[in-house]
Short mmCIF file of C-alpha atoms and ligand atoms in Angstrom, two decimals:
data_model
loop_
_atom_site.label_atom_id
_atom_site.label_comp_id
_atom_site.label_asym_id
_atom_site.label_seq_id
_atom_site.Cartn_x
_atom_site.Cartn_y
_atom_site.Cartn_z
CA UNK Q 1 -15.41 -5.66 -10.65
CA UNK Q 2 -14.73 -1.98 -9.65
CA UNK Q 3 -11.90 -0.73 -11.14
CA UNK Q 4 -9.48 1.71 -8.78
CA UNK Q 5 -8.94 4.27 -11.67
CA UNK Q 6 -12.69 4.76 -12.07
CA UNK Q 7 -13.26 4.61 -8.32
CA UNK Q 8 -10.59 7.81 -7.61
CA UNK Q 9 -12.71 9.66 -10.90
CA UNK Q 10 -15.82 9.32 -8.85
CA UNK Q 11 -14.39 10.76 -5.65
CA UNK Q 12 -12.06 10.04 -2.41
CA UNK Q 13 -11.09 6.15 -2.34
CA UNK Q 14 -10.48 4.83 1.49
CA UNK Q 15 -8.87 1.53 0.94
CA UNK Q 16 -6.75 -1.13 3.59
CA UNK Q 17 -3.86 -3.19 3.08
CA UNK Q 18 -3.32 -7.03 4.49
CA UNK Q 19 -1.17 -9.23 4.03
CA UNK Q 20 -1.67 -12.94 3.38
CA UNK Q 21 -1.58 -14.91 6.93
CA UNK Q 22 0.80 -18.10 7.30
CA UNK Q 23 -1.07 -19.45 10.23
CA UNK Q 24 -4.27 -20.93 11.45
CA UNK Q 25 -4.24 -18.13 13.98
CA UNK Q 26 -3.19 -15.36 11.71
CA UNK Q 27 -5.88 -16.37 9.62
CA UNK Q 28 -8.35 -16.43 12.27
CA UNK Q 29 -7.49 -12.99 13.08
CA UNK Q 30 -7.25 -11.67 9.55
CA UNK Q 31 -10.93 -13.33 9.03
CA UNK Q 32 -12.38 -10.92 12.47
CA UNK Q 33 -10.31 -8.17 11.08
CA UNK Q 34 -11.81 -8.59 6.93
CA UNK Q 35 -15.19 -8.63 9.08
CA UNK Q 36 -15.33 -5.62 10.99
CA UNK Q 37 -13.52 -3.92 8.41
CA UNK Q 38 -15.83 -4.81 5.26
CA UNK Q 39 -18.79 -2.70 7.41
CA UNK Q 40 -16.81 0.35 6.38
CA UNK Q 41 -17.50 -0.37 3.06
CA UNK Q 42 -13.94 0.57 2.05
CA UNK Q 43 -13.55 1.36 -2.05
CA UNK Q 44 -10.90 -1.48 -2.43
CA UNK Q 45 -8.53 -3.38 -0.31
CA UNK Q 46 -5.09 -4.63 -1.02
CA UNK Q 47 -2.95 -7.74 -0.52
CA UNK Q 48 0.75 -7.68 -0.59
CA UNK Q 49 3.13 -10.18 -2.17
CA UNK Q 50 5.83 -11.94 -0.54
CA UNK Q 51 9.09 -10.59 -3.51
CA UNK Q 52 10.34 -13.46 -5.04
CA UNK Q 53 7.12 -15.69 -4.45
CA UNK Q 54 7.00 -16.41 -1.38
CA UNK Q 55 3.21 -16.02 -1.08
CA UNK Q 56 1.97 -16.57 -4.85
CA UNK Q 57 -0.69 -18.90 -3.67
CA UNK Q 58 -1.31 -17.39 -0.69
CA UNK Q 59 -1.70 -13.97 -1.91
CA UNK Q 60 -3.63 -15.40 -5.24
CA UNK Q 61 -6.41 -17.36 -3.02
CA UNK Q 62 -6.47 -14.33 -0.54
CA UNK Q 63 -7.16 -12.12 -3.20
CA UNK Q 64 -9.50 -14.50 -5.29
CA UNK Q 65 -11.13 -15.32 -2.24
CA UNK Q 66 -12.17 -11.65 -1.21
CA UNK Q 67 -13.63 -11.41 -4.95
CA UNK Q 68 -16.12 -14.29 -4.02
CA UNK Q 69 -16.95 -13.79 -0.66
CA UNK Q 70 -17.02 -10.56 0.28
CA UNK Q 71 -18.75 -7.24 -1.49
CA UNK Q 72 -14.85 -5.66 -0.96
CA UNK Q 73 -12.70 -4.81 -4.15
CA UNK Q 74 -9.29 -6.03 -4.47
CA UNK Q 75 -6.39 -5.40 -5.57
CA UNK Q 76 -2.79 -7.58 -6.00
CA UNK Q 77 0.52 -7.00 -4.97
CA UNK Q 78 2.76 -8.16 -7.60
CA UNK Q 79 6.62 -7.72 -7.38
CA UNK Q 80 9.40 -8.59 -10.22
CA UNK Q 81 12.25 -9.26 -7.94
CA UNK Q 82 13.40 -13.06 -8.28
CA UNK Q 83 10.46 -13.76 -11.09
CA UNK Q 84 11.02 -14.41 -14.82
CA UNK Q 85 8.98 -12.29 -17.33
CA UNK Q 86 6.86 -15.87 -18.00
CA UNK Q 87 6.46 -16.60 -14.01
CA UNK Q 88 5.08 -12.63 -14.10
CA UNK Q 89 2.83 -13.57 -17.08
CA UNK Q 90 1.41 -16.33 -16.01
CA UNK Q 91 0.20 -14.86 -12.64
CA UNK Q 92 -1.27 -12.00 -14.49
CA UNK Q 93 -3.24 -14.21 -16.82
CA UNK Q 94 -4.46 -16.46 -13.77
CA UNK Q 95 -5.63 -13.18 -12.28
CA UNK Q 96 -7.23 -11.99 -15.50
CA UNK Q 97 -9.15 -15.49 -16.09
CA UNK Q 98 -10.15 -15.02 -12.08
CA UNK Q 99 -12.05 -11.40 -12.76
CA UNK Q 100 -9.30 -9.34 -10.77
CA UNK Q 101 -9.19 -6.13 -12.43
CA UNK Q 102 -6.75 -4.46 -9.98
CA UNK Q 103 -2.65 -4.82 -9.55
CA UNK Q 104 -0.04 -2.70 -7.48
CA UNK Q 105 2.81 -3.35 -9.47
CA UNK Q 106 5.39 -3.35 -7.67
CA UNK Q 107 9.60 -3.87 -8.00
CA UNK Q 108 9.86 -5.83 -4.63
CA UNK Q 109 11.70 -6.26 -0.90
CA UNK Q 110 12.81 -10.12 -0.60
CA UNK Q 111 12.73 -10.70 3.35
CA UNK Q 112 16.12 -10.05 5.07
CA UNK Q 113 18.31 -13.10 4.52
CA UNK Q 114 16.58 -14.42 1.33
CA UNK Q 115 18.83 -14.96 -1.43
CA UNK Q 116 16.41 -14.71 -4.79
CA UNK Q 117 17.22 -15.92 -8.06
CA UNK Q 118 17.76 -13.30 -11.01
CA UNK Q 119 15.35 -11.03 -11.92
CA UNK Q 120 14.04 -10.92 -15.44
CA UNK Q 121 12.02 -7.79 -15.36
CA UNK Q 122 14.50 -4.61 -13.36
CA UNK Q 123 11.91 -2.09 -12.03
CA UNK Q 124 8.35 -1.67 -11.67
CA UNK Q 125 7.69 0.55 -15.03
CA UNK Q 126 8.80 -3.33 -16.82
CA UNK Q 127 5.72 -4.75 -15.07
CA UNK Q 128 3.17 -1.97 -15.84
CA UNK Q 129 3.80 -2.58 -19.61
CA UNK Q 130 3.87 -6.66 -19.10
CA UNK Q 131 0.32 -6.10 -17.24
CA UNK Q 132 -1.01 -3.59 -20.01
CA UNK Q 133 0.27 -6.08 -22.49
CA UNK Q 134 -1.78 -8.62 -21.04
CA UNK Q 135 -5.19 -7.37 -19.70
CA UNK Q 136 -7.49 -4.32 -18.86
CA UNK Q 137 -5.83 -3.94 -15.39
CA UNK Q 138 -6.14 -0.73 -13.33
CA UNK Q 139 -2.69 -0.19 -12.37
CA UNK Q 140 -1.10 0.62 -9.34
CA UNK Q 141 2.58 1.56 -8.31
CA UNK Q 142 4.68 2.72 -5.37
CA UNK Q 143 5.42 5.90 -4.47
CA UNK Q 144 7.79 6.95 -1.71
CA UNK Q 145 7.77 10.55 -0.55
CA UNK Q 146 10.97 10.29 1.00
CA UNK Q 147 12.57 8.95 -1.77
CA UNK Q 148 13.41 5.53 -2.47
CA UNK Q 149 16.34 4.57 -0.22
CA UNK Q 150 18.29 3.02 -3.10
CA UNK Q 151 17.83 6.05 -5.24
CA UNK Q 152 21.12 7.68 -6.39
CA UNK Q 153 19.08 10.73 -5.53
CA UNK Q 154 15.61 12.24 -4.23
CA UNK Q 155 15.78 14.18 -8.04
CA UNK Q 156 16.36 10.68 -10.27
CA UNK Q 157 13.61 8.76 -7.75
CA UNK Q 158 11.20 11.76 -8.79
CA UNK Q 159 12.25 11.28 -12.11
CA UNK Q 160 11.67 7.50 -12.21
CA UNK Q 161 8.86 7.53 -10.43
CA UNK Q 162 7.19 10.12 -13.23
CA UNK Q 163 8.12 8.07 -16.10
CA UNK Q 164 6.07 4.88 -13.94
CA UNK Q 165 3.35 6.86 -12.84
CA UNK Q 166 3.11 8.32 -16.51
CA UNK Q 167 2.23 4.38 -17.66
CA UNK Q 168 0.54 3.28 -14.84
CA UNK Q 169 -3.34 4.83 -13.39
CA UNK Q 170 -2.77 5.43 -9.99
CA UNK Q 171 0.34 5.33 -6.80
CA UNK Q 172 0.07 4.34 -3.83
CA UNK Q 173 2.83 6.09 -1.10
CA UNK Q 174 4.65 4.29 1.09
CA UNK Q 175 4.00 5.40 4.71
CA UNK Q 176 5.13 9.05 5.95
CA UNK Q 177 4.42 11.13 9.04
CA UNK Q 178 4.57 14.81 7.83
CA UNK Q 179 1.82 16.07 4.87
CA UNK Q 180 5.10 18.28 3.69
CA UNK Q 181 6.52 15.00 2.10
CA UNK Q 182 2.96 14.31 0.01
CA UNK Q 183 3.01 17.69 -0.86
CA UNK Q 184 6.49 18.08 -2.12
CA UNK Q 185 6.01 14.37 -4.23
CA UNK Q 186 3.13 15.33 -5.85
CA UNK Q 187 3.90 19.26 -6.53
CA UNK Q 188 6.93 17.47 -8.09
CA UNK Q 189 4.75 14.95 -10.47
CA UNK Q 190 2.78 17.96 -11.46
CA UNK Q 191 5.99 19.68 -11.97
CA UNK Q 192 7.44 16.56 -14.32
CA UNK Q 193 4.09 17.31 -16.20
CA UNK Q 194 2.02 13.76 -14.25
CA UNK Q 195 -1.16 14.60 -12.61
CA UNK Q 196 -2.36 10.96 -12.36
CA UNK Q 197 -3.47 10.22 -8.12
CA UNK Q 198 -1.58 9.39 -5.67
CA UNK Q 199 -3.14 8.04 -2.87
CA UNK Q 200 -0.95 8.69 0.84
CA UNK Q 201 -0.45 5.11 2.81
CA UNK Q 202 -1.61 5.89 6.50
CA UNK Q 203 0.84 3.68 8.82
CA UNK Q 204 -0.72 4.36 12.54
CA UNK Q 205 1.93 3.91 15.16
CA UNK Q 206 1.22 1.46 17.59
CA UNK Q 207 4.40 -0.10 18.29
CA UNK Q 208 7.45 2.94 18.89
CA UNK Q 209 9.97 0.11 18.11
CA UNK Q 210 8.67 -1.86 15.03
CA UNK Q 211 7.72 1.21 13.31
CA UNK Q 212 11.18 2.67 13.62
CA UNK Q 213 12.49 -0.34 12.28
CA UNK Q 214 10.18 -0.14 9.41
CA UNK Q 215 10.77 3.54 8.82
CA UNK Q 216 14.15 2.82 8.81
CA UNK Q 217 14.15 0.21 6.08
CA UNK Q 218 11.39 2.19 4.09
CA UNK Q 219 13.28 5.76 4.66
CA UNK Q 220 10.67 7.24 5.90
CA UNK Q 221 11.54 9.60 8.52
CA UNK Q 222 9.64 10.13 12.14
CA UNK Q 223 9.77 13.71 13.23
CA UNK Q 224 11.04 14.95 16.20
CA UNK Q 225 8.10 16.25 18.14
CA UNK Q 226 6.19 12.73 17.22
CA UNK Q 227 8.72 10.88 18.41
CA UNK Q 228 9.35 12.77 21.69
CA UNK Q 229 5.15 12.45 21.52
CA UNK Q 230 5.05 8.73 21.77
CA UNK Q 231 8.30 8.30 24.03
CA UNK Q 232 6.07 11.07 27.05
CA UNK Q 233 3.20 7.99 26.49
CA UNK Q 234 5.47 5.17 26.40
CA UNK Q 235 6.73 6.26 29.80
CA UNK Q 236 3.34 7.81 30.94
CA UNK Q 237 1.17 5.21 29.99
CA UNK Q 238 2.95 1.81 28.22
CA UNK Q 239 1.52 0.27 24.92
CA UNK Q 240 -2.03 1.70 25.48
CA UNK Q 241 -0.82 5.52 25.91
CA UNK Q 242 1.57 4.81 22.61
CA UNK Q 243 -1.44 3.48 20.54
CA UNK Q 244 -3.78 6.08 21.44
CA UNK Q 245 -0.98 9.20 20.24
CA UNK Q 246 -0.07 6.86 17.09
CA UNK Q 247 -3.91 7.28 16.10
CA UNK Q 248 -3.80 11.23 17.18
CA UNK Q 249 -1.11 11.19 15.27
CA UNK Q 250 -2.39 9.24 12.09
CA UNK Q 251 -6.27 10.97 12.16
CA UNK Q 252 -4.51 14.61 12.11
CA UNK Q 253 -2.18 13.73 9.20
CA UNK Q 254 -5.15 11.79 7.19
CA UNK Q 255 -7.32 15.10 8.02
CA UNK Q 256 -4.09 17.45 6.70
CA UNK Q 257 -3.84 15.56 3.29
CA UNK Q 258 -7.55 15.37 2.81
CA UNK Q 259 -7.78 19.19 2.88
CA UNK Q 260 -4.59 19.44 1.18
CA UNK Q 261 -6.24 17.90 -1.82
CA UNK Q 262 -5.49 13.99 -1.67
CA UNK Q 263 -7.47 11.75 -3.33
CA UNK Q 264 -8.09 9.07 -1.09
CA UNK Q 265 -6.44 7.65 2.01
CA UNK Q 266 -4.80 4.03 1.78
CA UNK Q 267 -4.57 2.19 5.09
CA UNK Q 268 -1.38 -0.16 6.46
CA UNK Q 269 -4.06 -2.49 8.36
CA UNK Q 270 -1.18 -5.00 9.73
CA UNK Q 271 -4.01 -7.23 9.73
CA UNK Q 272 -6.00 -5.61 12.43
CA UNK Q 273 -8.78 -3.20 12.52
CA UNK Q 274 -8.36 -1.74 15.83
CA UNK Q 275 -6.29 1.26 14.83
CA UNK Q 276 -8.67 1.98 11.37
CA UNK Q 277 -11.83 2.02 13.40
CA UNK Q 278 -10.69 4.36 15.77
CA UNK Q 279 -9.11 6.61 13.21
CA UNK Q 280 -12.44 6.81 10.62
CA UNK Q 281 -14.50 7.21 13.65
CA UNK Q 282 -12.07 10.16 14.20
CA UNK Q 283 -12.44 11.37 11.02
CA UNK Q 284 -16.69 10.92 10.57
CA UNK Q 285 -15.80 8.44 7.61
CA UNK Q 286 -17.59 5.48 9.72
CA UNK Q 287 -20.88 5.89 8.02
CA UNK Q 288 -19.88 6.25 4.34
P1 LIG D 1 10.82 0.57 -8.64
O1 LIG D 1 9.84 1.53 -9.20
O2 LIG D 1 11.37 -0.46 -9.53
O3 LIG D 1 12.02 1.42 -8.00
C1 LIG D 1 13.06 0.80 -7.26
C2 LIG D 1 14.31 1.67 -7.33
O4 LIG D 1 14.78 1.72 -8.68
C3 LIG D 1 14.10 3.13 -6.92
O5 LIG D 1 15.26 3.57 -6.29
C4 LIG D 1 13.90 3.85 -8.24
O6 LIG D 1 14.28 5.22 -8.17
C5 LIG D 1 14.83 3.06 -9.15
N1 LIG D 1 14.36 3.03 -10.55
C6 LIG D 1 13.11 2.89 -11.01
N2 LIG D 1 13.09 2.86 -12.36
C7 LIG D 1 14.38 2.95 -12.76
C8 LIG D 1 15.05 2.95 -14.01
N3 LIG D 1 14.35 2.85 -15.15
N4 LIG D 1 16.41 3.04 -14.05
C9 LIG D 1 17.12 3.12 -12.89
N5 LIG D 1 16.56 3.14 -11.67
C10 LIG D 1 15.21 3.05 -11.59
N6 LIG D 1 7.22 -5.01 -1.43
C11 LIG D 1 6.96 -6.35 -1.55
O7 LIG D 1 7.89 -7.14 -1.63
N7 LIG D 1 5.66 -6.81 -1.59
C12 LIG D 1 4.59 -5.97 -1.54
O8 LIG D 1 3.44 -6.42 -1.59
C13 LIG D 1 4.83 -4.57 -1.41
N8 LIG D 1 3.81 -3.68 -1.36
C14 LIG D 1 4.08 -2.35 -1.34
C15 LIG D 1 2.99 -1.44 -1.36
C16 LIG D 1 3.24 -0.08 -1.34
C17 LIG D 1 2.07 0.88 -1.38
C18 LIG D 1 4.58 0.41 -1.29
C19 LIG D 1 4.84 1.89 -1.25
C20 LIG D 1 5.65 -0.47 -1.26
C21 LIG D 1 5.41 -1.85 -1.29
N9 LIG D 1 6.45 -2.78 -1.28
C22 LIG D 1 6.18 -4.13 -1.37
C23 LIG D 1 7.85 -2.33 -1.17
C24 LIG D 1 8.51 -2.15 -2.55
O9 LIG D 1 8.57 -3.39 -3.24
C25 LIG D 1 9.92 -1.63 -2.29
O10 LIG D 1 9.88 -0.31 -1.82
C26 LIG D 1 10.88 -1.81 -3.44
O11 LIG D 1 12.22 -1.66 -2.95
C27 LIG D 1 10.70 -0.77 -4.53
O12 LIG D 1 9.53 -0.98 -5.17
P2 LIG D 1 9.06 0.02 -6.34
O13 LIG D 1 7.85 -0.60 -6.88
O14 LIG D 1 9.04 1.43 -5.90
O15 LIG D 1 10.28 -0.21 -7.38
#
């Protein structure tokens, strides 16, 4: 299998993110969307973990499955929140013995509401080392431009985040809407002496309400002038009018951080590939 550290040495990496379906339906969707999607040949795709288990078989078959079946790449969420060091183990050794070479490691969100049990391993760095310990992996983590919105401060999340990155091969960002926040996270890496990739997440807005909530919880920030953007459609035009600006919106700031340097682009599918198409048709990456 590919491995994500060798695919960002060999160029730009275009990658999507799912998660794994708890429905017949969902899955029936997720199946059109893996379809249409896979003829973009994307360098890897990415399947998120529910924190505290919630979707260990789920995510495990999703991500076994995509090995088997489709030419795509993956790669595995993995979170420590609510996990033991030996729960953590063993799903890295079932991965290992399964030929997936790729894990985001990740320190975890458990759903509103859910109560986990203790955590054995505290932040992500723990898991790096557990996976290194264990296997070849190509390792992943999280980055968050905006900071972490736990963080004491925007200077210790830097500072945390170098000592992760440092162990691990690659980040992935959480979502942002302004190429200033890439810029300033990975002029501070370089600055804290880590030059390893980080790859921006591309959330495109099609839903003014549920992507305020999730920049809210995820601290990313919407500017101003997008905002007042996709309120003018909203009224103008309804859901179809917001969609349209929220891939404007997303192909301009992929273009920005491609010429700004960034080694790949990492998309937030939701589990659909309407939004994706339209944006690498945008940018002329449909016939890679
Ligand atoms: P960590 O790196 O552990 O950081 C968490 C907090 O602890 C930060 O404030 C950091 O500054 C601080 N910190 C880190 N190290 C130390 C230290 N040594 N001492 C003190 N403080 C420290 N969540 C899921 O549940 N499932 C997923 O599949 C998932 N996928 C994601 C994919 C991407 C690309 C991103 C960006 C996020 C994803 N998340 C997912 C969300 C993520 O789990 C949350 O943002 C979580 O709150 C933090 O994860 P982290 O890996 O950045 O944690």
């Amino acid at each position: 299998m590919a491995r994500i550290h060798d695919l960002l040495d060999k160029g730009h990496t275009f990658s999507f993110e799912f998660f794994p379906p708890k429905t017949e339906e969902a899955q029936a969707t997720l199946v059109a969307t893996l379809r249409e999607l896979e003829s973009l040949n994307p360098s890897f795709v990415s399947v998120t973990y529910g924190a505290g288990g919630s979707t260990r078989e789920r995510t495990h078959d999703l991500v076994v499955g995509l090995l088997r079946t489709t030419h795509m790449t993956p790669m595995a969420h993995l979170t420590c929140a609510g996990h033991s060091r030996l729960d953590l183990a063993e799903i890295l050794v079932r991965y290992a013995r399964a030929g997936i070479d790729n894990v985001l490691s990740l320190g975890g969100d458990p759903p509103q509401g859910l109560e986990l049990g203790p955590s054995e391993l505290n932040h992500a760095s723990d898991l790096v080392e557990l996976a290194r310990a264990i296997g070849p992996f190509s390792l992943g983590v999280a980055a968050h431009p905006e900071g972490h919105p736990s963080s004491r401060s925007l200077v210790a999340d830097r500072a945390h985040l170098a000592t992760k990155l440092a162990l691990a091969d690659f980040a992935v960002t959480q979502f942002f809407f302004s190429a200033d926040h890439y810029q300033s996270l990975v002029n501070d890496m370089a600055d804290l002496g880590v030059t390893k990739p980080v790859i921006p997440g591309i959330m495109p807005i099609t839903n003014v309400a549920s992507v305020a909530r999730m920049a809210h919880m995820s601290g990313a920030s919407i500017p101003a002038e997008l905002l007042a953007r996709l309120e003018a459609a909203d009224e103008s035009g309804g859901a179809a009018e917001v969609r349209k600006v929220g891939v404007e919106a997303a192909t301009e700031l992929s273009q920005q951080l491609l010429d700004a340097g960034a080694p790949g682009l990492h998309f937030y599918t939701m589990n659909r590939s309407g939004a994706t198409l339209d944006i690498y048709a945008n940018l002329g990456l449909a016939q890679r």
